[in-house]
XYZ file of C-alpha atoms in Angstrom:
198
model
C 0.000 0.000 0.000
C 1.395 3.439 -0.953
C 2.018 6.074 1.711
C -1.164 8.011 2.493
C -3.370 5.615 0.549
C -6.493 4.619 2.416
C -7.492 0.990 2.458
C -10.376 -0.665 4.130
C -11.113 -4.338 4.535
C -11.348 -6.446 1.399
C -14.753 -6.114 -0.252
C -16.328 -8.782 -2.411
C -17.728 -7.293 -5.578
C -19.626 -8.385 -8.655
C -17.838 -7.957 -11.964
C -19.103 -7.265 -15.467
C -17.681 -5.867 -18.669
C -18.491 -2.231 -19.374
C -18.186 -0.844 -22.885
C -16.995 2.737 -23.349
C -17.048 3.192 -27.122
C -14.384 0.807 -28.426
C -12.929 0.254 -24.929
C -14.035 -2.626 -22.750
C -13.224 -2.372 -19.048
C -14.096 -4.462 -16.021
C -16.745 -2.764 -13.914
C -17.366 -3.730 -10.306
C -20.429 -3.294 -8.127
C -19.966 -3.308 -4.370
C -22.568 -4.735 -1.997
C -23.832 -1.177 -1.306
C -24.595 -0.698 -5.030
C -21.740 1.729 -5.776
C -19.449 1.163 -8.744
C -15.705 0.865 -9.014
C -13.063 0.529 -11.703
C -9.648 -0.982 -11.111
C -6.843 1.467 -10.478
C -4.784 -0.264 -13.162
C -7.462 -0.067 -15.868
C -8.197 3.570 -14.977
C -4.595 4.392 -15.874
C -4.216 2.014 -18.822
C -7.368 3.449 -20.457
C -5.463 6.708 -21.008
C -2.114 5.062 -21.802
C -0.475 5.318 -18.372
C 0.820 2.941 -15.709
C -0.962 1.984 -12.498
C 1.686 3.886 -10.538
C 0.527 7.104 -12.190
C -3.015 6.557 -10.860
C -1.627 5.689 -7.411
C 0.444 8.886 -7.388
C -2.673 10.857 -8.345
C -4.462 9.525 -5.248
C -1.748 11.049 -3.069
C -1.521 14.318 -4.993
C -2.817 17.786 -4.235
C -4.545 17.673 -7.635
C -7.148 15.177 -6.395
C -8.117 17.410 -3.470
C -8.127 20.458 -5.740
C -10.523 18.735 -8.144
C -12.843 17.052 -5.633
C -12.526 19.361 -2.623
C -10.011 19.830 0.166
C -11.900 17.549 2.550
C -12.287 14.757 -0.007
C -10.863 11.394 1.009
C -10.876 8.813 -1.785
C -12.823 5.721 -0.846
C -10.409 3.344 -2.509
C -11.272 -0.271 -1.946
C -9.409 -3.498 -2.096
C -11.684 -5.665 -4.207
C -12.016 -9.396 -4.442
C -14.329 -10.934 -7.006
C -17.413 -12.595 -5.541
C -16.574 -16.285 -5.018
C -19.207 -17.407 -7.547
C -17.212 -15.594 -10.281
C -13.710 -15.935 -8.897
C -11.048 -17.891 -10.697
C -8.841 -19.982 -8.434
C -5.729 -18.089 -7.404
C -7.107 -14.717 -8.441
C -5.523 -11.838 -6.505
C -7.048 -8.828 -4.847
C -6.623 -5.408 -6.383
C -7.302 -1.738 -5.723
C -10.430 -0.149 -7.114
C -11.446 3.497 -7.460
C -14.863 5.131 -7.220
C -16.096 6.550 -10.524
C -15.752 10.166 -9.334
C -12.034 9.550 -8.736
C -11.657 7.870 -12.144
C -13.378 10.889 -13.754
C -11.179 13.359 -11.854
C -8.067 11.366 -12.812
C -8.982 11.400 -16.514
C -9.809 15.120 -16.343
C -6.470 15.819 -14.648
C -4.604 13.819 -17.280
C -6.525 15.725 -19.953
C -5.478 19.012 -18.345
C -1.862 17.835 -18.381
C -1.987 17.268 -22.148
C -2.780 13.542 -22.350
C -4.517 13.327 -25.745
C -6.177 9.973 -25.026
C -7.665 11.392 -21.815
C -8.753 14.605 -23.548
C -10.565 12.862 -26.392
C -12.182 10.401 -23.957
C -13.368 13.192 -21.628
C -14.792 15.309 -24.461
C -16.573 12.294 -25.940
C -18.038 11.244 -22.576
C -19.237 14.756 -21.724
C -20.793 15.041 -25.182
C -22.531 11.679 -24.716
C -23.885 12.794 -21.330
C -25.309 15.975 -22.876
C -26.659 14.018 -25.844
C -28.446 11.587 -23.480
C -30.180 14.512 -21.768
C -31.180 16.057 -25.095
C -32.383 12.663 -26.355
C -34.493 12.335 -23.221
C -35.928 15.855 -23.623
C -36.829 15.205 -27.283
C -38.010 11.637 -26.721
C -35.238 10.077 -28.839
C -34.383 6.492 -27.926
C -31.048 4.888 -28.730
C -29.701 1.485 -27.798
C -26.500 1.141 -25.804
C -24.935 -0.376 -28.939
C -25.811 2.798 -30.899
C -24.423 4.979 -28.112
C -21.168 2.998 -28.020
C -20.798 3.243 -31.798
C -21.373 7.004 -31.651
C -18.869 7.305 -28.804
C -16.297 5.215 -30.670
C -16.654 7.404 -33.782
C -16.499 10.570 -31.680
C -13.328 9.459 -29.836
C -11.676 8.433 -33.132
C -12.499 11.781 -34.759
C -11.300 13.717 -31.719
C -8.016 11.791 -31.712
C -7.492 12.667 -35.402
C -8.351 16.305 -34.770
C -5.985 16.479 -31.799
C -3.210 14.915 -33.873
C -3.679 17.569 -36.582
C -3.787 20.279 -33.940
C -0.627 18.996 -32.319
C 1.127 18.966 -35.713
C 0.108 22.605 -36.213
C 1.468 23.477 -32.767
C 4.694 21.576 -33.438
C 5.341 23.761 -36.506
C 4.836 26.847 -34.328
C 7.158 25.316 -31.729
C 9.831 24.795 -34.410
C 9.491 28.421 -35.515
C 9.665 29.619 -31.898
C 12.776 27.498 -31.211
C 14.474 28.849 -34.331
C 13.621 32.445 -33.343
C 14.936 31.849 -29.797
C 18.139 30.346 -31.194
C 18.844 33.377 -33.395
C 17.898 35.767 -30.595
C 20.445 34.080 -28.289
C 23.048 34.122 -31.062
C 22.613 37.874 -31.588
C 22.702 38.581 -27.838
C 25.865 36.471 -27.454
C 27.477 38.775 -30.033
C 26.373 41.889 -28.154
C 23.519 42.776 -30.481
C 20.081 43.603 -29.066
C 17.685 42.148 -31.646
C 14.869 44.421 -30.453
C 16.782 47.698 -30.313
C 15.929 50.420 -32.784
C 18.660 51.041 -35.340
C 20.926 53.961 -34.459
C 22.438 56.534 -36.818
C 25.746 54.617 -36.653
C 24.070 51.549 -38.219
C 23.113 53.440 -41.361
């Protein structure tokens, strides 16, 4: 257990597969009806290691996102014995609000997979409310297909955007290089020309 990480007794949980667009993750339901996702899958979903998620639990960022008094209710989960495979180990699981905060934080830090996933999930949430208001019914399969398409398009758009920014970064680096070169030679690149220069 990492320093500062809260653990309670081992909780037996029910497991099922949850589809998030093209992603399939293990979802867990605790006896009290709340949901959890494994710490490892929370990180792997956005291309990171489990350690990154563990570090997030001990960071100031979590409290900044969910409130200073927030204490993550991490759980050590064991699959209900009716579903358990012999020799299966216990693992850490996070409440969905912590998973959401983690993905948002990663998005804020520039993780493109997290950004596209967060935008797509927020859009789906809004779309569900609009569908409900207009009486539109969609199957979960339709919603997952729409989410998968949305995430794929967002990833392409972010890639194009990042290429555009990389060109600007190259230009900025070249400008900075020449600015340093001029300054090293005693020339102020931003000074107005004097009469001596003419």
